[in-house]
PDB file of C-alpha atoms in Angstrom:
ATOM      1  CA  MET A 628       1.638 -29.824  -7.541  1.00 70.00           C
ATOM      2  CA  PRO A 629       0.292 -28.327  -4.330  1.00 75.00           C
ATOM      3  CA  ILE A 630      -3.444 -27.821  -4.122  1.00 79.00           C
ATOM      4  CA  LEU A 631      -4.648 -24.525  -2.720  1.00 76.00           C
ATOM      5  CA  SER A 632      -8.230 -24.097  -1.617  1.00 77.00           C
ATOM      6  CA  VAL A 633      -9.229 -20.592  -2.614  1.00 77.00           C
ATOM      7  CA  PRO A 634     -12.315 -18.977  -1.031  1.00 75.00           C
ATOM      8  CA  PHE A 635     -14.096 -16.396  -3.173  1.00 75.00           C
ATOM      9  CA  THR A 636     -17.335 -14.476  -3.324  1.00 74.00           C
ATOM     10  CA  TYR A 637     -19.744 -14.101  -6.194  1.00 76.00           C
ATOM     11  CA  GLU A 638     -23.111 -12.523  -6.915  1.00 76.00           C
ATOM     12  CA  ALA A 639     -26.282 -14.367  -7.815  1.00 76.00           C
ATOM     13  CA  THR A 640     -29.739 -13.162  -8.729  1.00 78.00           C
ATOM     14  CA  VAL A 641     -32.183 -15.321  -6.779  1.00 74.00           C
ATOM     15  CA  ARG A 642     -35.927 -15.441  -6.139  1.00 74.00           C
ATOM     16  CA  TYR A 643     -37.033 -16.226  -2.572  1.00 70.00           C
ATOM     17  CA  LYS A 644     -40.042 -18.390  -1.736  1.00 71.00           C
ATOM     18  CA  ARG A 645     -41.624 -16.658   1.208  1.00 69.00           C
ATOM     19  CA  LYS A 646     -40.460 -13.177   0.270  1.00 67.00           C
ATOM     20  CA  ARG A 647     -41.812 -13.590  -3.256  1.00 69.00           C
ATOM     21  CA  SER A 648     -39.130 -11.207  -4.429  1.00 69.00           C
ATOM     22  CA  THR A 649     -35.990 -11.251  -6.525  1.00 74.00           C
ATOM     23  CA  SER A 650     -32.710  -9.726  -5.378  1.00 70.00           C
ATOM     24  CA  ILE A 651     -28.976  -9.806  -6.053  1.00 72.00           C
ATOM     25  CA  ASP A 652     -27.053 -11.268  -3.134  1.00 70.00           C
ATOM     26  CA  CYS A 653     -23.418 -12.167  -2.451  1.00 72.00           C
ATOM     27  CA  PHE A 654     -22.438 -15.758  -1.717  1.00 72.00           C
ATOM     28  CA  ARG A 655     -19.260 -17.466  -0.689  1.00 74.00           C
ATOM     29  CA  ALA A 656     -17.598 -20.537  -2.230  1.00 76.00           C
ATOM     30  CA  GLU A 657     -14.265 -22.287  -2.419  1.00 79.00           C
ATOM     31  CA  ILE A 658     -12.404 -23.839  -5.324  1.00 82.00           C
ATOM     32  CA  PRO A 659      -9.321 -26.036  -5.309  1.00 85.00           C
ATOM     33  CA  VAL A 660      -6.557 -24.869  -7.694  1.00 85.00           C
ATOM     34  CA  GLU A 661      -3.160 -26.308  -8.515  1.00 85.00           C
ATOM     35  CA  ILE A 662      -0.059 -24.158  -8.124  1.00 83.00           C
ATOM     36  CA  ALA A 663       2.968 -25.024 -10.255  1.00 85.00           C
ATOM     37  CA  GLU A 664       5.934 -26.265  -8.270  1.00 87.00           C
ATOM     38  CA  VAL A 665       9.372 -26.638  -9.808  1.00 88.00           C
ATOM     39  CA  SER A 666      12.999 -26.862  -8.771  1.00 88.00           C
ATOM     40  CA  ALA A 667      15.439 -23.991  -9.200  1.00 83.00           C
ATOM     41  CA  GLN A 668      17.052 -25.932 -12.033  1.00 80.00           C
ATOM     42  CA  ASP A 669      13.776 -26.075 -13.951  1.00 82.00           C
ATOM     43  CA  ALA A 670      13.187 -22.338 -13.500  1.00 82.00           C
ATOM     44  CA  PRO A 671      16.600 -20.767 -14.226  1.00 76.00           C
ATOM     45  CA  VAL A 672      17.459 -17.261 -13.139  1.00 73.00           C
ATOM     46  CA  ALA A 673      16.528 -14.695 -15.759  1.00 69.00           C
ATOM     47  CA  PHE A 674      18.312 -11.738 -14.240  1.00 69.00           C
ATOM     48  CA  ARG A 675      19.326 -10.424 -10.847  1.00 68.00           C
ATOM     49  CA  VAL A 676      19.755  -6.853  -9.738  1.00 64.00           C
ATOM     50  CA  LYS A 677      21.654  -5.845  -6.640  1.00 58.00           C
ATOM     51  CA  ASP A 678      21.865  -2.196  -5.786  1.00 52.00           C
ATOM     52  CA  GLN A 679      21.888  -1.276  -2.138  1.00 48.00           C
ATOM     53  CA  TRP A 680      20.962   2.366  -2.852  1.00 48.00           C
ATOM     54  CA  ALA A 681      17.986   1.865  -5.111  1.00 46.00           C
ATOM     55  CA  ARG A 682      16.791  -1.355  -3.484  1.00 51.00           C
ATOM     56  CA  PRO A 683      17.789  -2.594  -0.012  1.00 48.00           C
ATOM     57  CA  VAL A 684      17.606  -6.271  -0.991  1.00 54.00           C
ATOM     58  CA  ASP A 685      18.436  -8.308  -4.039  1.00 63.00           C
ATOM     59  CA  GLN A 686      15.670  -8.782  -6.589  1.00 70.00           C
ATOM     60  CA  THR A 687      15.763 -11.869  -8.699  1.00 79.00           C
ATOM     61  CA  TYR A 688      13.659 -12.928 -11.676  1.00 79.00           C
ATOM     62  CA  ARG A 689      13.292 -16.413 -13.133  1.00 80.00           C
ATOM     63  CA  TRP A 690      12.229 -17.973 -16.415  1.00 76.00           C
ATOM     64  CA  ARG A 691       9.296 -20.404 -16.499  1.00 79.00           C
ATOM     65  CA  ASP A 692       7.274 -21.286 -19.600  1.00 75.00           C
ATOM     66  CA  SER A 693       8.616 -18.210 -21.461  1.00 68.00           C
ATOM     67  CA  LYS A 694       7.436 -15.913 -18.673  1.00 75.00           C
ATOM     68  CA  LEU A 695       9.365 -13.824 -16.177  1.00 77.00           C
ATOM     69  CA  TRP A 696       8.603 -14.519 -12.532  1.00 82.00           C
ATOM     70  CA  ALA A 697       9.633 -12.156  -9.747  1.00 80.00           C
ATOM     71  CA  LYS A 698      10.018 -13.261  -6.175  1.00 77.00           C
ATOM     72  CA  ALA A 699       7.498 -11.585  -3.850  1.00 64.00           C
ATOM     73  CA  LEU A 700       9.893  -9.639  -1.637  1.00 53.00           C
ATOM     74  CA  LEU A 701       9.321  -8.572   1.972  1.00 44.00           C
ATOM     75  CA  ARG A 702       6.118 -10.592   2.189  1.00 48.00           C
ATOM     76  CA  GLU A 703       5.783 -13.037   5.043  1.00 49.00           C
ATOM     77  CA  LYS A 704       2.076 -13.829   4.866  1.00 48.00           C
ATOM     78  CA  PRO A 705       0.833 -17.287   3.847  1.00 48.00           C
ATOM     79  CA  VAL A 706       0.162 -18.061   0.215  1.00 50.00           C
ATOM     80  CA  THR A 707      -3.444 -17.138  -0.568  1.00 54.00           C
ATOM     81  CA  LEU A 708      -5.565 -15.559  -3.260  1.00 55.00           C
ATOM     82  CA  GLU A 709      -7.725 -13.553  -0.896  1.00 49.00           C
ATOM     83  CA  VAL A 710      -8.416 -10.827  -3.412  1.00 46.00           C
ATOM     84  CA  PHE A 711     -11.502 -12.701  -4.439  1.00 49.00           C
ATOM     85  CA  VAL A 712     -13.063 -12.684  -0.964  1.00 46.00           C
ATOM     86  CA  ALA A 713     -15.221  -9.714  -0.076  1.00 42.00           C
ATOM     87  CA  SER A 714     -15.919  -8.775   3.519  1.00 38.00           C
ATOM     88  CA  LEU A 715     -19.685  -8.556   3.172  1.00 35.00           C
ATOM     89  CA  ASP A 716     -22.546  -9.713   5.296  1.00 38.00           C
ATOM     90  CA  GLY A 717     -24.382 -12.775   4.111  1.00 39.00           C
ATOM     91  CA  THR A 718     -21.373 -14.449   2.538  1.00 39.00           C
ATOM     92  CA  SER A 719     -21.243 -17.403   4.922  1.00 41.00           C
ATOM     93  CA  HIS A 720     -23.490 -19.621   2.767  1.00 47.00           C
ATOM     94  CA  GLU A 721     -22.542 -21.399  -0.409  1.00 50.00           C
ATOM     95  CA  LEU A 722     -24.925 -21.411  -3.333  1.00 49.00           C
ATOM     96  CA  ASN A 723     -24.136 -23.947  -6.016  1.00 47.00           C
ATOM     97  CA  PRO A 724     -27.055 -24.386  -8.432  1.00 43.00           C
ATOM     98  CA  THR A 725     -25.033 -26.761 -10.601  1.00 40.00           C
ATOM     99  CA  SER A 726     -24.289 -29.195  -7.783  1.00 39.00           C
ATOM    100  CA  ARG A 727     -25.784 -32.697  -8.051  1.00 36.00           C
ATOM    101  CA  HIS A 728     -26.565 -32.900  -4.335  1.00 36.00           C
ATOM    102  CA  SER A 729     -27.551 -30.670  -1.436  1.00 41.00           C
ATOM    103  CA  ASP A 730     -29.611 -28.363  -3.683  1.00 45.00           C
ATOM    104  CA  ARG A 731     -32.815 -29.001  -1.703  1.00 46.00           C
ATOM    105  CA  ILE A 732     -31.041 -28.451   1.611  1.00 46.00           C
ATOM    106  CA  LEU A 733     -29.562 -25.182   0.412  1.00 49.00           C
ATOM    107  CA  GLU A 734     -32.905 -24.005  -0.975  1.00 50.00           C
ATOM    108  CA  ARG A 735     -34.618 -24.831   2.278  1.00 51.00           C
ATOM    109  CA  GLU A 736     -31.980 -23.082   4.386  1.00 52.00           C
ATOM    110  CA  LEU A 737     -31.770 -20.017   2.153  1.00 58.00           C
ATOM    111  CA  ASP A 738     -35.496 -19.924   1.238  1.00 63.00           C
ATOM    112  CA  ILE A 739     -34.478 -19.848  -2.464  1.00 63.00           C
ATOM    113  CA  GLN A 740     -37.033 -20.715  -5.090  1.00 65.00           C
ATOM    114  CA  GLU A 741     -35.063 -20.067  -8.257  1.00 66.00           C
ATOM    115  CA  VAL A 742     -31.619 -18.860  -9.372  1.00 69.00           C
ATOM    116  CA  HIS A 743     -31.876 -16.527 -12.355  1.00 65.00           C
ATOM    117  CA  HIS A 744     -28.223 -15.612 -12.834  1.00 64.00           C
ATOM    118  CA  THR A 745     -24.820 -16.130 -11.207  1.00 73.00           C
ATOM    119  CA  ASP A 746     -21.329 -15.006 -12.066  1.00 78.00           C
ATOM    120  CA  ARG A 747     -19.710 -17.886 -10.201  1.00 78.00           C
ATOM    121  CA  GLU A 748     -18.187 -19.488 -13.292  1.00 82.00           C
ATOM    122  CA  GLU A 749     -16.627 -16.167 -14.311  1.00 83.00           C
ATOM    123  CA  VAL A 750     -15.092 -15.684 -10.854  1.00 80.00           C
ATOM    124  CA  GLU A 751     -13.800 -19.241 -10.917  1.00 84.00           C
ATOM    125  CA  ARG A 752     -12.032 -18.515 -14.212  1.00 85.00           C
ATOM    126  CA  LYS A 753     -10.423 -15.453 -12.612  1.00 82.00           C
ATOM    127  CA  VAL A 754      -9.285 -17.516  -9.656  1.00 82.00           C
ATOM    128  CA  ARG A 755      -7.683 -20.127 -11.921  1.00 85.00           C
ATOM    129  CA  SER A 756      -6.075 -17.393 -13.992  1.00 84.00           C
ATOM    130  CA  ALA A 757      -4.595 -15.820 -10.873  1.00 81.00           C
ATOM    131  CA  ALA A 758      -3.326 -19.224  -9.753  1.00 83.00           C
ATOM    132  CA  SER A 759      -1.558 -19.663 -13.082  1.00 84.00           C
ATOM    133  CA  GLU A 760       0.393 -16.468 -12.335  1.00 83.00           C
ATOM    134  CA  MET A 761       1.987 -18.065  -9.262  1.00 84.00           C
ATOM    135  CA  MET A 762       4.504 -20.842  -8.774  1.00 85.00           C
ATOM    136  CA  PHE A 763       6.688 -22.365  -6.114  1.00 85.00           C
ATOM    137  CA  VAL A 764      10.427 -22.625  -6.685  1.00 86.00           C
ATOM    138  CA  ASP A 765      11.935 -24.964  -4.080  1.00 84.00           C
ATOM    139  CA  GLY A 766       8.997 -24.161  -1.810  1.00 79.00           C
ATOM    140  CA  VAL A 767       9.177 -20.354  -2.161  1.00 81.00           C
ATOM    141  CA  GLN A 768       6.336 -18.436  -3.751  1.00 81.00           C
ATOM    142  CA  TRP A 769       7.001 -16.450  -6.917  1.00 87.00           C
ATOM    143  CA  ASP A 770       4.629 -14.208  -8.887  1.00 84.00           C
ATOM    144  CA  VAL A 771       4.746 -13.367 -12.563  1.00 83.00           C
ATOM    145  CA  VAL A 772       5.543  -9.731 -13.404  1.00 79.00           C
ATOM    146  CA  GLU A 773       4.392  -7.457 -16.192  1.00 71.00           C
ATOM    147  CA  GLU A 774       6.766  -6.058 -18.789  1.00 60.00           C
ATOM    148  CA  PRO A 775       9.930  -5.594 -16.732  1.00 66.00           C
ATOM    149  CA  PHE A 776      12.440  -2.954 -17.713  1.00 63.00           C
ATOM    150  CA  LEU A 777      15.921  -2.101 -16.517  1.00 60.00           C
ATOM    151  CA  ALA A 778      16.060   1.652 -15.908  1.00 57.00           C
ATOM    152  CA  ALA A 779      19.094   3.844 -15.231  1.00 51.00           C
ATOM    153  CA  ASP A 780      18.097   6.387 -12.614  1.00 49.00           C
ATOM    154  CA  MET A 781      20.228   9.526 -12.832  1.00 45.00           C
ATOM    155  CA  GLU A 782      18.041  11.814 -10.787  1.00 47.00           C
ATOM    156  CA  ARG A 783      19.758  11.097  -7.448  1.00 44.00           C
ATOM    157  CA  ASP A 784      23.130  12.066  -6.070  1.00 40.00           C
ATOM    158  CA  TYR A 785      24.507   8.763  -7.347  1.00 40.00           C
ATOM    159  CA  PRO A 786      23.631   6.656 -10.365  1.00 41.00           C
ATOM    160  CA  SER A 787      21.450   3.634  -9.659  1.00 47.00           C
ATOM    161  CA  VAL A 788      19.849   0.809 -11.552  1.00 53.00           C
ATOM    162  CA  ARG A 789      16.365  -0.442 -10.809  1.00 59.00           C
ATOM    163  CA  VAL A 790      13.744  -2.738 -12.241  1.00 65.00           C
ATOM    164  CA  ILE A 791      10.453  -1.201 -13.334  1.00 64.00           C
ATOM    165  CA  GLU A 792       7.451  -3.476 -13.768  1.00 66.00           C
ATOM    166  CA  GLY A 793       4.794  -2.207 -16.144  1.00 60.00           C
ATOM    167  CA  SER A 794       5.132   0.241 -18.990  1.00 56.00           C
ATOM    168  CA  ASP A 795       3.177   2.998 -17.251  1.00 51.00           C
ATOM    169  CA  ARG A 796       6.091   3.762 -14.943  1.00 52.00           C
ATOM    170  CA  ARG A 797       8.825   3.337 -17.493  1.00 45.00           C
ATOM    171  CA  PRO A 798      11.184   6.240 -18.225  1.00 46.00           C
ATOM    172  CA  ALA A 799      11.158   5.762 -21.997  1.00 43.00           C
ATOM    173  CA  PHE A 800      14.563   7.343 -22.629  1.00 41.00           C
ATOM    174  CA  GLN A 801      16.477   5.561 -19.865  1.00 43.00           C
ATOM    175  CA  SER A 802      15.367   1.948 -20.003  1.00 46.00           C
ATOM    176  CA  PHE A 803      15.056  -1.118 -22.190  1.00 46.00           C
ATOM    177  CA  ARG A 804      13.090  -4.331 -22.034  1.00 47.00           C
ATOM    178  CA  LEU A 805      14.612  -7.466 -20.533  1.00 47.00           C
ATOM    179  CA  ASP A 806      12.021 -10.158 -21.073  1.00 41.00           C
ATOM    180  CA  GLU A 807      13.120 -10.941 -24.638  1.00 39.00           C
ATOM    181  CA  LEU A 808      16.901 -10.733 -24.178  1.00 38.00           C
ATOM    182  CA  ASP A 809      19.147 -13.813 -24.311  1.00 34.00           C
ATOM    183  CA  LEU A 810      22.122 -11.865 -23.162  1.00 34.00           C
ATOM    184  CA  ILE A 811      24.108 -11.895 -19.954  1.00 32.00           C
ATOM    185  CA  LYS A 812      25.267  -8.384 -19.177  1.00 36.00           C
ATOM    186  CA  GLU A 813      27.943  -7.931 -16.549  1.00 34.00           C
ATOM    187  CA  LEU A 814      28.384  -4.325 -15.426  1.00 31.00           C
ATOM    188  CA  HIS A 815      31.606  -3.927 -13.465  1.00 27.00           C
ATOM    189  CA  ALA A 816      32.215  -1.189 -10.952  1.00 26.00           C
ATOM    190  CA  GLU A 817      35.008   1.058 -12.177  1.00 26.00           C
ATOM    191  CA  ARG A 818      35.357  -0.270 -15.704  1.00 28.00           C
ATOM    192  CA  ILE A 819      31.787  -0.366 -16.895  1.00 30.00           C
ATOM    193  CA  GLY A 820      33.018   0.495 -20.358  1.00 31.00           C
ATOM    194  CA  ARG A 821      34.297  -3.077 -20.652  1.00 32.00           C
ATOM    195  CA  ALA A 822      30.899  -4.639 -20.145  1.00 31.00           C
ATOM    196  CA  LYS A 823      30.950  -8.017 -21.848  1.00 33.00           C
ATOM    197  CA  GLY A 824      28.155  -9.476 -23.901  1.00 32.00           C
ATOM    198  CA  PHE A 825      27.832 -13.133 -24.864  1.00 28.00           C
ATOM    199  CA  ARG A 826      25.114 -15.613 -25.633  1.00 28.00           C
ATOM    200  CA  GLU A 827      23.531 -17.790 -22.962  1.00 27.00           C
ATOM    201  CA  PRO A 828      19.973 -19.012 -23.706  1.00 26.00           C
ATOM    202  CA  ASP A 829      17.235 -18.097 -21.244  1.00 29.00           C
ATOM    203  CA  LEU A 830      19.573 -16.357 -18.846  1.00 31.00           C
ATOM    204  CA  ILE A 831      20.147 -12.703 -18.112  1.00 35.00           C
ATOM    205  CA  GLU A 832      22.149 -11.536 -15.168  1.00 40.00           C
ATOM    206  CA  ILE A 833      22.785  -7.885 -14.427  1.00 43.00           C
ATOM    207  CA  LEU A 834      25.047  -7.356 -11.440  1.00 40.00           C
ATOM    208  CA  ILE A 835      25.447  -3.836 -10.092  1.00 37.00           C
ATOM    209  CA  PRO A 836      28.265  -3.921  -7.489  1.00 38.00           C
ATOM    210  CA  GLU A 837      28.352  -1.497  -4.591  1.00 40.00           C
ATOM    211  CA  ALA A 838      31.319   0.373  -5.995  1.00 38.00           C
ATOM    212  CA  VAL A 839      29.140   1.698  -8.813  1.00 36.00           C
ATOM    213  CA  GLN A 840      28.623   4.861  -6.757  1.00 34.00           C
ATOM    214  CA  HIS A 841      32.223   5.914  -7.382  1.00 36.00           C
ATOM    215  CA  ARG A 842      33.129   7.989 -10.494  1.00 34.00           C
ATOM    216  CA  PHE A 843      30.628   6.842 -12.995  1.00 36.00           C
ATOM    217  CA  GLU A 844      29.843   7.910 -16.550  1.00 44.00           C
ATOM    218  CA  PRO A 845      26.009   7.990 -16.846  1.00 43.00           C
ATOM    219  CA  GLU A 846      26.195   8.202 -20.637  1.00 46.00           C
ATOM    220  CA  LEU A 847      28.135   4.968 -20.755  1.00 44.00           C
ATOM    221  CA  LEU A 848      25.466   2.925 -19.009  1.00 42.00           C
ATOM    222  CA  LEU A 849      22.721   4.465 -21.116  1.00 43.00           C
ATOM    223  CA  ALA A 850      24.754   3.968 -24.303  1.00 45.00           C
ATOM    224  CA  THR A 851      25.335   0.321 -23.387  1.00 42.00           C
ATOM    225  CA  ALA A 852      21.633  -0.183 -22.749  1.00 42.00           C
ATOM    226  CA  ARG A 853      20.681   1.440 -26.019  1.00 44.00           C
ATOM    227  CA  GLU A 854      23.294  -0.485 -27.919  1.00 43.00           C
ATOM    228  CA  VAL A 855      22.134  -3.833 -26.543  1.00 40.00           C
ATOM    229  CA  SER A 856      18.476  -3.049 -27.191  1.00 39.00           C
ATOM    230  CA  ARG A 857      19.164  -2.100 -30.801  1.00 44.00           C
ATOM    231  CA  THR A 858      21.461  -4.969 -31.716  1.00 38.00           C
ATOM    232  CA  MET A 859      20.425  -7.942 -29.606  1.00 36.00           C
ATOM    233  CA  ALA A 860      18.340  -9.682 -32.271  1.00 35.00           C
ATOM    234  CA  ASP A 861      20.815  -9.822 -35.132  1.00 39.00           C
ATOM    235  CA  ARG A 862      24.026  -9.806 -33.090  1.00 36.00           C
ATOM    236  CA  LEU A 863      22.988 -12.742 -30.931  1.00 35.00           C
ATOM    237  CA  ALA A 864      21.645 -14.589 -33.942  1.00 39.00           C
ATOM    238  CA  LEU A 865      25.095 -14.356 -35.454  1.00 40.00           C
ATOM    239  CA  LEU A 866      26.836 -15.064 -32.135  1.00 34.00           C
ATOM    240  CA  ASP A 867      28.795 -11.878 -32.714  1.00 38.00           C
ATOM    241  CA  ALA A 868      30.032 -11.516 -29.151  1.00 41.00           C
ATOM    242  CA  PRO A 869      33.522 -10.172 -30.099  1.00 45.00           C
ATOM    243  CA  TYR A 870      31.873  -7.041 -31.500  1.00 44.00           C
ATOM    244  CA  PHE A 871      30.419  -6.145 -28.102  1.00 43.00           C
ATOM    245  CA  VAL A 872      33.808  -6.513 -26.427  1.00 48.00           C
ATOM    246  CA  ALA A 873      35.536  -4.445 -29.129  1.00 49.00           C
ATOM    247  CA  PHE A 874      32.902  -1.749 -29.031  1.00 50.00           C
ATOM    248  CA  ALA A 875      33.073  -1.482 -25.252  1.00 51.00           C
ATOM    249  CA  GLY A 876      36.869  -1.389 -25.356  1.00 55.00           C
ATOM    250  CA  LEU A 877      36.945   1.440 -27.873  1.00 52.00           C
ATOM    251  CA  ARG A 878      34.452   3.477 -25.860  1.00 54.00           C
ATOM    252  CA  ASP A 879      36.605   2.925 -22.785  1.00 60.00           C
ATOM    253  CA  GLU A 880      39.709   4.054 -24.632  1.00 60.00           C
ATOM    254  CA  THR A 881      37.845   7.115 -25.938  1.00 56.00           C
ATOM    255  CA  TYR A 882      36.923   8.233 -22.435  1.00 60.00           C
ATOM    256  CA  ALA A 883      40.456   7.533 -21.163  1.00 67.00           C
ATOM    257  CA  LEU A 884      41.959   9.708 -23.919  1.00 61.00           C
ATOM    258  CA  GLU A 885      39.516  12.502 -23.170  1.00 60.00           C
ATOM    259  CA  HIS A 886      40.429  12.337 -19.518  1.00 68.00           C
ATOM    260  CA  LYS A 887      44.148  12.518 -20.319  1.00 67.00           C
ATOM    261  CA  LEU A 888      43.588  15.541 -22.545  1.00 59.00           C
ATOM    262  CA  ARG A 889      41.844  17.267 -19.628  1.00 62.00           C
ATOM    263  CA  THR A 890      44.286  16.347 -16.882  1.00 71.00           C
ATOM    264  CA  ASP A 891      47.798  16.025 -18.411  1.00 68.00           C
ATOM    265  CA  PRO A 892      49.258  19.423 -19.324  1.00 62.00           C
ATOM    266  CA  PHE A 893      52.318  17.751 -20.912  1.00 66.00           C
ATOM    267  CA  ALA A 894      50.366  15.481 -23.208  1.00 62.00           C
ATOM    268  CA  SER A 895      50.979  15.723 -26.907  1.00 60.00           C
ATOM    269  CA  LEU A 896      47.837  17.381 -28.190  1.00 54.00           C
ATOM    270  CA  GLY A 897      48.316  16.260 -31.768  1.00 59.00           C
ATOM    271  CA  GLU A 898      49.040  12.634 -30.914  1.00 61.00           C
ATOM    272  CA  LEU A 899      46.232  12.293 -28.359  1.00 54.00           C
ATOM    273  CA  SER A 900      43.597  14.008 -30.485  1.00 55.00           C
ATOM    274  CA  LEU A 901      44.630  11.823 -33.447  1.00 63.00           C
ATOM    275  CA  LYS A 902      44.283   8.656 -31.365  1.00 61.00           C
ATOM    276  CA  LEU A 903      40.924   9.772 -30.094  1.00 55.00           C
ATOM    277  CA  ARG A 904      39.654  10.557 -33.569  1.00 60.00           C
ATOM    278  CA  GLU A 905      40.977   7.205 -34.800  1.00 65.00           C
ATOM    279  CA  ALA A 906      39.116   5.402 -32.006  1.00 59.00           C
ATOM    280  CA  LEU A 907      35.897   7.187 -32.851  1.00 56.00           C
ATOM    281  CA  GLN A 908      36.412   6.479 -36.531  1.00 63.00           C
ATOM    282  CA  GLN A 909      36.990   2.772 -35.773  1.00 62.00           C
ATOM    283  CA  ILE A 910      33.698   2.629 -33.907  1.00 56.00           C
ATOM    284  CA  THR A 911      31.979   4.231 -36.875  1.00 57.00           C
ATOM    285  CA  THR A 912      33.595   1.682 -39.224  1.00 60.00           C
ATOM    286  CA  ASP A 913      32.492  -1.217 -37.045  1.00 55.00           C
ATOM    287  CA  ARG A 914      28.975   0.087 -36.937  1.00 53.00           C
ATOM    288  CA  THR A 915      28.898   0.375 -40.730  1.00 54.00           C
ATOM    289  CA  LYS A 916      30.369  -3.125 -41.088  1.00 50.00           C
ATOM    290  CA  HIS A 917      27.746  -4.594 -38.778  1.00 47.00           C
ATOM    291  CA  ASP A 918      24.908  -2.500 -40.199  1.00 46.00           C
ATOM    292  CA  LEU A 919      24.336  -0.732 -36.902  1.00 42.00           C
ATOM    293  CA  GLY A 920      23.444   2.727 -38.107  1.00 40.00           C
ATOM    294  CA  GLY A 921      21.412   5.240 -36.188  1.00 43.00           C
ATOM    295  CA  ALA A 922      21.050   8.955 -35.574  1.00 46.00           C
ATOM    296  CA  TRP A 923      21.773   8.458 -31.879  1.00 43.00           C
ATOM    297  CA  PHE A 924      25.331   7.272 -32.477  1.00 47.00           C
ATOM    298  CA  GLU A 925      26.099  10.039 -34.957  1.00 53.00           C
ATOM    299  CA  GLU A 926      25.075  12.585 -32.328  1.00 55.00           C
ATOM    300  CA  GLU A 927      27.306  10.857 -29.752  1.00 54.00           C
ATOM    301  CA  LYS A 928      30.267  10.937 -32.130  1.00 55.00           C
ATOM    302  CA  LEU A 929      29.783  14.620 -32.940  1.00 59.00           C
ATOM    303  CA  ARG A 930      29.527  15.485 -29.253  1.00 60.00           C
ATOM    304  CA  ALA A 931      32.741  13.545 -28.502  1.00 57.00           C
ATOM    305  CA  LEU A 932      34.629  15.272 -31.305  1.00 57.00           C
ATOM    306  CA  ALA A 933      33.348  18.621 -30.081  1.00 63.00           C
ATOM    307  CA  ARG A 934      34.656  17.845 -26.616  1.00 59.00           C
ATOM    308  CA  VAL A 935      38.110  17.028 -28.040  1.00 57.00           C
ATOM    309  CA  ASP A 936      38.192  20.304 -29.957  1.00 59.00           C
ATOM    310  CA  ARG A 937      37.094  22.206 -26.875  1.00 62.00           C
ATOM    311  CA  TYR A 938      39.755  20.602 -24.670  1.00 56.00           C
ATOM    312  CA  VAL A 939      42.493  21.279 -27.208  1.00 55.00           C
ATOM    313  CA  GLY A 940      41.380  24.895 -27.539  1.00 60.00           C
ATOM    314  CA  GLU A 941      41.207  25.421 -23.775  1.00 59.00           C
ATOM    315  CA  ILE A 942      44.689  23.939 -23.316  1.00 53.00           C
ATOM    316  CA  GLU A 943      46.103  26.188 -26.029  1.00 55.00           C
ATOM    317  CA  LEU A 944      44.487  29.222 -24.387  1.00 60.00           C
ATOM    318  CA  GLY A 945      45.547  28.118 -20.894  1.00 55.00           C
ATOM    319  CA  THR A 946      41.973  28.151 -19.627  1.00 57.00           C
ATOM    320  CA  LEU A 947      41.477  24.450 -19.019  1.00 49.00           C
ATOM    321  CA  ASP A 948      40.963  23.372 -15.416  1.00 51.00           C
ATOM    322  CA  MET A 949      43.737  20.845 -14.788  1.00 43.00           C
ATOM    323  CA  LYS A 950      42.179  19.336 -11.696  1.00 43.00           C
ATOM    324  CA  PRO A 951      41.353  15.618 -12.141  1.00 38.00           C
TER     325      PRO A 951
END
């Protein structure tokens, strides 16, 4: 493991000989700390997000000791922990009252008679704690992140996916946690409805291709996210990957039938609406079979059925816009 010498500052309450007074002064010290260093194989990729609109560069996260580590992007400066060094006058001397040697020299140079209190040990603990939140993967520095979320951002002119670190900035209704998932989620450009889910321990990969900006159903991404977040624990425990594929396929068929109802004036209304209702009913049956109930899905189903009824009514009245 590489050794990093970390300078830091700390406060000490000292009594001076000639001054005959006690004051709180700031002193400087250094401490060697070890930084974990592993190969890419020992720290597998947790998930990767690529979205040229929301983020100009790829952002990758890795697993290490059950923690998520995020590469420090766009940072060229050397590896340091300078946050513990204050730019204050009088910090050029080191005061170490616990040292076995040099105490007399330091006391003579600094005119110190007695050290009443120092927070050096506390600062040293903070330095070591900060060092534990860093690691090198094949020589590249990585820092641990806090509570990452994948968020679907629908406020722009195009849908985008971004990673949010820390719960304070999390849009609660458009995101879900990633640090406990054991699922690889592949989101494809024009057929996101066929997102596949399968088990792969300690690995999550979310790929957002560039073509995601073209005709995109925001509800589908959000529904997929919500579905995964609700069912990951029991579905993955049962290795029930086929359910994810079937569910995504039925949703895709549902949207395709709705689109045909809207755009094909020669479509058989009875046949198409029946197929659509059967697809929705099949999803409901699957959810009951897998014990995946929830008010959210019932609302989605009712909204979908209402859209079908509205499309059928508009076609019968001749008021439906036939433009694709």
